[in-house]
């Protein structure tokens, strides 16, 4: 007879769901993962693949650090290199004022004991990114950053979790979650499942699960856009981002160049569909035109958008529910959750298995939305 | 008809935009304009006619016999547009079609190296067919090309392949092309027919209809002409192009025996399938047609797609041939006029009456051809591991089979993450159908269960410079001012 109960049920098969499922399985817990489409179909499979510690909000840095350690031994963890390359990420300052902001940021991180971001001058910037416009006076580098192939990475987590016994069910949609004695009863379009613990990793759909549980959150469904060019002669190794204008820019080993930065299209989440906004992509293209003259003749081969969850403060919801025993939330990554996937799964499994973690996650609790006055001054 | 030669001559808005100026698009545009709608007819070719009537107004081929009498019918379709005020934009690539927020559509266009966004209330995609990919070992060698490419060179520039030429594959077009090329003076040393003999069995049931169809006389004439004059070989079960740096021969397996025929040019053709890149990228639903063995947009009797306001007519919505294409374009426009309220449903149906009769007549016998010329499995999913399937990224059949079975990859979109097939400049146009077949075989599933690529705009590349210079639309300007 098929087993419809487990120690943990994970709802959603993005990088977060798959990573949490893997880490729970590694701790000997039995796991069922339910995914309405296929693993990595949404944000986790179509994102820019940026593995970035650079320029993260302080509240996220501990999770990000934990994750980075795992990215650097990703092949040992999931038996696949996930296409991970480490050429650093550079934040380019476009003028002196911009550089001052960078300096203040790096100083602040140093005071807090974080040393992954390093200020660089114009000469070092030119050495790292020779093609950048002469007008840029410097920037910040995070040398251990890099990029990976999103869908491949997500599926590697899924495969490894399955190989350790996790029961991964794709094409199964969770329709409702209700309390059933000591268990949670997870109803789906293919029967129900029972478990004392559930993890809500449903990405842009996670607010519906949270609402079912009486913890409604102000989640916004967004559709960040990306475009990629045909292969160009190699001219840049690190990933480049900007602070004032939206840009994230990366050349792959095969010469193609990925252009993004968080311009939003339109998400139609009930149809798994997005519509591009070419006007905004044109602005994105103009930024590249300004900064990288070598790119002007590049043919754009594809553009797309992914459906992602964004919280009002641009920080994820991460940790135990504020209302219920046995409920854990892990969503709302606001367009920077891919890098966090490996570490967040490890920390979540630790919390589930042991009740606590040493990795500081204060500031990410769901209570900041459900009881705003208690947690926020 | 007003011919637009620069992008700024294109208006901000049209009632209806027709993409593609083949028989479908020409008929659709003419009919819509005759019904009083403002029409943009955009086509990437320099002159109207599409694939079948390519270069009809400009071809240097003047001996009517070379291209056959049917070719010249295209002239009448173009002539019908002259008295209308259709805005015809040749050399204009439509790289995106997407719904806007008010029930209309935004079209991304490029003309003369400049891009532009244009609004329209309705869209008729008349982008026609493409040749079915026909991957065999060596098909990427110089000197190997598709029969369609050879036909384009003939119609547009009066060119025929030089040296010993072999034509290989399956389908009525194979005979047509062989005949056309021979008439134009090509040295055809062999016509290799890969049609599986057992296809006759399944096709036989559809024979009675075919016997009453307009294809019969035409088809028989083509066959007889080609077979009588040309060195024909039937029952071919495997092919491989040979040579290093350039094709020098083709190895042919028939009845279990393999031999090589020396050649300087090898023309491949395995029938045509709907070109679905634009409709797929626009989000129109599609399904796998188990008779024609291809992905096909899902349309209703009026060629309306799953997205209200987008119609897909002609071969782009299912292969039916040139004559039916024009009729289907006509019907799509009648329904568009009904959506605009220019025609009541009753008026539309009345006007459509004779067209529907003609359409039924032109499609009679189609099923027989579809069944007879179904490609053999070995040509849909190449058995030789070394055969390149995705030409852009040089991915082989062996790699795809291996990734599907070893890594459990169950769909073409997942396959992209591992092998990058379908992510090159052609965006899967050349590998999509084969990748799906290979995955389906590896998992013992049907193509329907495997699914197809989700294609992304721009469906034809535009340059970063073009995009950076994209003028803001009127709507965007208003949004800022407000
Ligand atoms: C275009 C783009 C670029 C980005 N670039 C980067 C980057 O460079 N670096 C970075 O770190 N991050 C990036 N991100 C963000 C990153 O992709 C996401 O933060 C991350 O993938 C979120 O993972 P997830 O598992 O929470 O969500 P998802 O990957 O969206 O997974 C959630 C899953 O839950 C499933 N689900 C939802 N509801 C149900 C239900 N009821 N039943 C069953 N299943 C359900 C969904 O089908 C989905 O597969 C980008 C995002 C986008 C869209």
XYZ file of C-alpha atoms in Angstrom, chain B:
482
model
C -2.413 48.600 -50.268
C 0.151 50.953 -48.815
C 3.648 49.530 -48.634
C 5.524 50.684 -45.538
C 9.279 50.880 -45.892
C 10.336 52.488 -42.603
C 9.362 51.639 -39.064
C 8.026 55.101 -38.253
C 5.446 54.719 -41.023
C 3.752 52.021 -38.960
C 0.848 53.419 -36.945
C 0.516 53.114 -33.140
C -2.588 50.976 -33.455
C -4.429 48.726 -35.901
C -7.741 46.951 -35.587
C -6.086 43.808 -36.760
C -2.542 42.671 -37.339
C -1.862 39.801 -39.719
C 1.543 38.175 -39.337
C 2.784 36.517 -42.500
C 2.060 37.325 -46.149
C 1.654 33.829 -47.541
C -1.681 32.712 -48.965
C -3.317 32.724 -45.516
C -2.116 36.174 -44.554
C -2.808 37.696 -47.975
C -6.388 36.392 -47.970
C -6.961 37.305 -44.320
C -5.659 40.842 -44.776
C -7.659 41.396 -47.957
C -10.872 40.161 -46.384
C -10.417 42.163 -43.162
C -9.658 45.331 -45.117
C -12.638 44.768 -47.416
C -14.777 44.607 -44.272
C -13.551 48.052 -43.258
C -10.999 47.143 -40.598
C -7.619 48.834 -40.391
C -5.071 46.146 -41.133
C -1.348 45.755 -40.685
C 0.155 42.939 -42.743
C 3.698 42.292 -41.538
C 6.064 39.828 -43.171
C 9.785 39.320 -42.867
C 10.306 38.549 -46.551
C 11.075 41.368 -48.968
C 8.000 40.623 -51.084
C 4.631 38.911 -50.637
C 3.858 35.263 -51.350
C 5.081 33.338 -48.326
C 6.764 30.010 -48.891
C 4.632 28.676 -51.704
C 4.325 31.868 -53.734
C 7.671 33.194 -52.593
C 8.882 36.093 -54.723
C 5.722 35.880 -56.834
C 5.993 39.550 -57.777
C 9.758 39.550 -58.289
C 11.006 36.075 -59.265
C 13.602 35.993 -62.034
C 12.185 32.627 -63.163
C 10.077 33.578 -66.183
C 9.391 30.239 -67.839
C 6.065 29.430 -66.225
C 6.545 25.673 -66.624
C 9.569 25.523 -64.294
C 7.681 26.328 -61.104
C 4.393 24.799 -62.276
C 1.057 26.451 -63.038
C -0.028 26.474 -59.371
C 2.755 28.834 -58.420
C 1.359 31.605 -60.559
C -1.978 31.532 -58.737
C -0.291 33.568 -56.020
C -0.495 36.663 -58.211
C -4.261 36.855 -57.839
C -4.007 36.862 -54.048
C -1.637 39.805 -54.117
C -3.772 41.629 -56.696
C -6.767 41.479 -54.365
C -4.892 43.592 -51.824
C -4.072 46.481 -54.159
C -7.448 48.251 -53.966
C -7.622 47.968 -50.145
C -5.880 50.256 -47.665
C -3.991 47.446 -45.974
C -0.705 48.623 -44.488
C 1.780 46.100 -45.822
C 5.188 46.034 -44.128
C 7.692 43.830 -45.966
C 11.025 43.017 -44.357
C 9.300 43.413 -41.013
C 9.970 40.807 -38.321
C 7.406 40.264 -35.610
C 9.411 39.111 -32.618
C 6.767 39.176 -29.930
C 3.003 38.961 -29.576
C 1.665 39.394 -26.073
C -1.667 40.261 -24.509
C -1.839 43.756 -23.016
C -3.829 44.661 -19.944
C -6.933 45.932 -21.741
C -7.817 42.907 -23.831
C -5.702 43.822 -26.850
C -2.208 42.882 -27.881
C 1.231 44.376 -28.089
C 3.361 43.408 -31.051
C 7.130 43.736 -31.051
C 8.347 44.582 -34.568
C 11.664 45.221 -36.260
C 12.080 46.860 -39.630
C 15.259 48.183 -41.179
C 17.251 47.653 -37.974
C 14.814 49.514 -35.751
C 12.354 48.104 -33.240
C 8.922 49.297 -32.296
C 5.921 48.262 -30.175
C 2.547 48.436 -31.855
C -0.926 47.883 -30.393
C -3.666 45.913 -32.056
C -7.070 44.607 -31.010
C -6.768 41.283 -32.785
C -4.039 39.169 -34.270
C -4.113 36.608 -37.038
C -0.978 34.500 -37.054
C -0.433 33.254 -40.571
C 3.154 32.206 -40.151
C 2.773 28.947 -42.027
C 4.749 25.786 -41.889
C 8.364 24.885 -41.449
C 10.142 21.789 -42.638
C 10.172 18.931 -40.217
C 13.679 18.486 -38.838
C 15.355 15.478 -40.420
C 18.428 14.661 -38.362
C 20.697 12.024 -39.889
C 24.406 11.496 -39.246
C 26.278 14.187 -41.167
C 23.337 16.494 -41.812
C 25.323 19.453 -40.575
C 27.964 19.082 -43.329
C 28.191 21.861 -45.889
C 26.426 20.717 -49.045
C 23.557 19.206 -47.078
C 20.503 21.395 -46.912
C 16.782 21.104 -46.679
C 14.734 20.795 -49.807
C 12.883 23.916 -48.760
C 16.085 25.924 -48.684
C 16.852 24.733 -52.215
C 13.379 25.755 -53.297
C 13.780 29.237 -51.814
C 17.039 29.679 -53.737
C 15.268 28.585 -56.916
C 12.208 30.804 -56.532
C 13.960 33.862 -55.192
C 17.169 33.817 -57.192
C 16.748 31.222 -59.913
C 19.578 29.125 -58.433
C 19.905 25.314 -58.574
C 22.444 23.227 -56.608
C 25.527 22.544 -58.675
C 27.001 19.088 -59.255
C 25.499 15.716 -58.494
C 22.391 16.262 -56.426
C 20.547 13.729 -54.282
C 17.091 14.409 -52.846
C 16.017 12.269 -49.908
C 12.994 11.994 -47.663
C 9.273 11.652 -47.783
C 6.160 13.585 -48.742
C 4.421 15.129 -51.744
C 6.700 18.157 -51.708
C 9.630 15.850 -52.382
C 8.247 14.985 -55.806
C 7.278 18.573 -56.508
C 10.716 19.847 -55.682
C 12.491 17.083 -57.592
C 10.382 17.975 -60.619
C 10.985 21.721 -60.244
C 14.729 21.326 -59.811
C 15.021 18.910 -62.731
C 13.061 21.312 -64.916
C 15.400 24.115 -63.869
C 18.402 22.060 -64.977
C 19.697 20.387 -61.790
C 21.662 17.138 -62.166
C 19.610 14.852 -59.955
C 21.418 11.547 -59.549
C 18.956 9.967 -57.101
C 15.630 10.523 -55.382
C 15.633 8.465 -52.178
C 12.146 7.823 -50.834
C 11.983 6.995 -47.126
C 8.231 6.454 -47.083
C 7.597 3.285 -45.059
C 5.834 0.789 -47.351
C 3.418 -0.250 -44.609
C 1.992 3.273 -44.595
C -0.101 2.098 -47.542
C -2.002 -0.172 -45.165
C -3.157 2.584 -42.834
C -3.686 5.050 -45.668
C -5.865 2.721 -47.702
C -8.951 3.362 -45.589
C -8.723 7.047 -46.524
C -8.232 6.294 -50.209
C -11.851 6.736 -51.386
C -11.863 10.363 -50.263
C -8.545 10.941 -51.891
C -9.835 9.552 -55.187
C -12.361 12.391 -55.244
C -9.868 15.037 -54.177
C -8.251 17.802 -56.169
C -4.865 16.424 -55.169
C -5.278 13.237 -57.076
C -4.722 14.452 -60.608
C -2.030 16.858 -59.481
C -0.312 14.253 -57.363
C -0.373 11.588 -59.996
C 1.034 13.980 -62.538
C 3.864 14.979 -60.205
C 4.642 11.384 -59.329
C 4.555 10.235 -62.887
C 6.736 13.087 -64.056
C 9.256 12.612 -61.270
C 9.327 8.836 -61.456
C 9.483 8.688 -65.200
C 12.434 10.997 -65.555
C 14.357 10.680 -62.326
C 16.360 7.843 -60.744
C 13.962 6.814 -57.984
C 14.766 4.470 -55.064
C 11.986 3.521 -52.648
C 12.052 1.688 -49.336
C 14.994 3.597 -47.883
C 15.315 2.805 -44.158
C 18.502 4.629 -43.155
C 20.563 7.521 -44.463
C 23.847 9.128 -43.513
C 25.670 12.011 -45.160
C 29.363 11.276 -45.728
C 32.346 13.512 -46.184
C 34.688 15.628 -44.163
C 34.432 19.364 -44.522
C 31.790 18.916 -47.224
C 29.322 16.269 -48.300
C 30.796 13.821 -50.806
C 28.230 11.063 -50.695
C 25.243 9.614 -48.984
C 25.082 6.136 -47.527
C 21.721 4.538 -48.209
C 20.195 1.453 -46.588
C 17.484 -0.384 -48.525
C 16.300 -3.895 -47.892
C 19.033 -4.389 -45.313
C 21.849 -3.504 -47.705
C 23.845 -0.292 -47.493
C 25.680 1.429 -50.306
C 27.064 4.888 -50.958
C 25.949 7.246 -53.700
C 28.487 9.958 -54.512
C 27.057 13.485 -54.547
C 27.925 17.172 -54.217
C 24.610 18.251 -52.763
C 22.137 16.421 -50.546
C 18.650 17.860 -50.119
C 16.647 16.532 -47.176
C 12.931 16.741 -46.691
C 10.591 14.956 -44.298
C 7.383 16.895 -44.829
C 6.296 20.096 -43.169
C 4.898 20.867 -39.726
C 3.205 23.977 -38.341
C 5.588 26.761 -37.350
C 4.488 27.262 -33.742
C 7.161 29.544 -32.337
C 5.105 32.703 -32.281
C 1.840 31.095 -31.139
C 3.627 29.064 -28.469
C 5.543 32.102 -27.177
C 2.282 34.066 -27.118
C 0.872 31.403 -24.803
C -1.641 29.759 -27.163
C -2.577 26.206 -26.198
C -1.273 23.453 -28.442
C -1.567 19.689 -28.721
C 0.194 16.826 -30.428
C -1.519 15.769 -33.658
C -1.196 11.996 -33.778
C -1.970 11.775 -37.503
C 0.361 14.493 -38.748
C 2.798 13.686 -35.924
C 3.471 17.270 -34.924
C 2.653 19.910 -32.326
C -0.284 21.970 -33.485
C -1.976 25.016 -31.988
C -5.452 24.214 -30.697
C -8.010 26.213 -32.716
C -11.762 26.148 -33.241
C -13.775 26.151 -36.485
C -12.900 29.805 -37.050
C -9.215 29.261 -36.277
C -9.503 31.103 -32.981
C -6.786 30.000 -30.538
C -7.161 29.489 -26.795
C -6.395 33.199 -26.326
C -9.408 35.319 -27.289
C -8.365 37.698 -30.061
C -5.552 35.582 -31.452
C -6.421 33.432 -34.451
C -3.998 31.069 -36.112
C -4.841 30.230 -39.678
C -3.249 28.350 -42.515
C -0.506 25.786 -42.171
C 0.587 27.350 -38.883
C -2.493 25.726 -37.330
C -2.227 22.375 -39.104
C -0.917 21.399 -42.505
C -3.559 21.747 -45.199
C -1.763 23.122 -48.242
C -1.816 26.430 -50.108
C -5.381 26.337 -51.368
C -6.887 25.620 -47.962
C -4.525 28.158 -46.390
C -6.086 31.066 -48.262
C -9.580 29.861 -47.406
C -8.721 29.491 -43.760
C -7.318 33.023 -43.684
C -10.575 34.238 -45.141
C -12.618 32.515 -42.422
C -10.389 33.830 -39.637
C -11.005 37.380 -40.852
C -14.750 36.906 -41.050
C -14.723 35.858 -37.417
C -12.473 38.778 -36.514
C -15.006 41.115 -38.097
C -17.707 39.415 -36.036
C -15.690 40.053 -32.857
C -15.504 43.720 -33.819
C -19.260 43.771 -34.313
C -18.857 44.518 -38.025
C -20.719 41.319 -38.845
C -23.448 39.573 -36.923
C -22.879 35.876 -36.363
C -25.538 35.187 -38.981
C -23.865 37.456 -41.551
C -20.536 35.887 -40.820
C -21.898 32.380 -41.275
C -23.619 33.361 -44.517
C -20.507 34.924 -45.959
C -18.488 31.937 -44.869
C -20.772 29.446 -46.589
C -19.081 29.170 -49.996
C -15.636 29.375 -48.399
C -16.435 26.471 -46.106
C -17.569 24.384 -49.058
C -14.378 25.188 -50.921
C -12.346 24.439 -47.792
C -13.938 21.040 -47.332
C -13.229 20.284 -50.961
C -9.619 21.406 -50.721
C -9.041 19.326 -47.604
C -10.684 16.222 -49.006
C -8.067 13.548 -49.371
C -5.726 15.277 -46.941
C -5.964 12.429 -44.457
C -4.786 9.974 -47.066
C -1.686 12.057 -47.722
C -1.090 12.534 -43.991
C -1.234 8.804 -43.365
C 0.704 7.819 -46.454
C 3.548 10.219 -45.815
C 3.911 9.739 -42.066
C 7.649 9.668 -41.507
C 9.185 6.441 -40.200
C 10.076 6.367 -36.501
C 13.779 6.079 -37.293
C 13.687 9.489 -38.978
C 11.670 11.122 -36.178
C 14.048 9.910 -33.465
C 17.456 9.119 -34.918
C 18.729 5.710 -33.749
C 22.435 6.529 -34.227
C 23.818 8.061 -31.030
C 26.222 10.363 -32.868
C 23.505 12.130 -34.844
C 23.403 15.809 -33.955
C 19.886 16.818 -32.951
C 20.332 20.390 -31.719
C 22.508 22.147 -34.263
C 22.877 25.392 -32.312
C 24.422 23.690 -29.274
C 25.666 20.511 -30.995
C 23.727 18.114 -28.825
C 23.518 14.504 -30.043
C 20.723 11.945 -29.929
C 22.882 9.803 -27.640
C 23.288 12.623 -25.096
C 19.557 13.244 -25.028
C 18.698 9.564 -24.603
C 21.299 9.225 -21.884
C 20.200 12.333 -19.967
C 16.559 11.276 -20.227
C 17.161 7.810 -18.829
C 20.080 8.310 -16.429
C 19.017 11.607 -14.880
C 15.310 10.928 -15.197
C 14.677 14.072 -17.227
C 11.065 13.792 -18.346
C 10.447 16.903 -20.432
C 12.107 19.118 -23.024
C 12.155 22.154 -20.741
C 14.088 20.235 -18.115
C 16.409 18.905 -20.811
C 17.451 22.492 -21.546
C 19.017 22.784 -18.102
C 21.336 19.882 -18.762
C 22.204 20.060 -22.442
C 21.108 23.534 -23.546
C 19.270 22.005 -26.494
C 16.618 24.444 -27.668
C 18.409 27.418 -26.123
C 20.418 28.481 -29.163
C 19.442 31.165 -31.642
C 16.842 28.947 -33.369
C 15.078 28.416 -30.032
C 14.182 24.834 -30.696
C 12.766 25.319 -34.185
C 15.135 22.625 -35.456
C 15.438 20.273 -32.495
C 12.128 20.560 -30.626
C 10.170 17.781 -32.328
C 13.147 15.397 -32.262
C 13.971 16.078 -28.610
C 10.367 15.321 -27.672
C 10.400 12.032 -29.646
C 13.662 10.957 -28.041
C 12.451 11.683 -24.506
C 9.141 9.967 -25.250
C 10.950 6.867 -26.482
C 13.318 6.802 -23.513
C 10.432 6.825 -21.037
C 7.896 4.871 -23.086
C 5.550 7.879 -23.091
C 3.620 9.614 -25.868
C 4.737 13.051 -27.069
C 1.556 14.428 -25.499
C 2.751 13.292 -22.091
C 6.241 14.640 -22.654
C 5.060 18.098 -23.734
C 6.884 20.692 -25.791
C 9.299 23.559 -25.192
C 7.934 26.709 -23.635
C 9.246 29.160 -26.195
C 10.327 32.639 -25.298
C 10.190 35.928 -27.114
C 11.855 37.444 -29.013
C 11.064 34.566 -31.359
C 13.564 36.092 -33.777
C 16.640 37.756 -32.265
C 16.792 41.551 -32.048
C 19.955 43.396 -31.120
C 20.592 45.022 -27.788
C 21.034 48.315 -29.645
C 17.597 47.961 -31.249
C 16.009 47.215 -27.910
C 17.856 50.051 -26.167
C 16.534 52.438 -28.825
C 12.967 51.152 -28.547
C 10.728 54.213 -28.493
C 8.305 54.274 -25.557
C 4.734 53.505 -26.539
C 2.020 56.114 -26.285
C 0.560 54.178 -23.371
C 3.884 54.183 -21.512
C 4.308 57.924 -22.071
C 0.814 58.572 -20.745
C 1.519 56.417 -17.690
C 4.511 58.604 -16.830
C 2.711 61.892 -17.447
C -0.258 60.864 -15.331
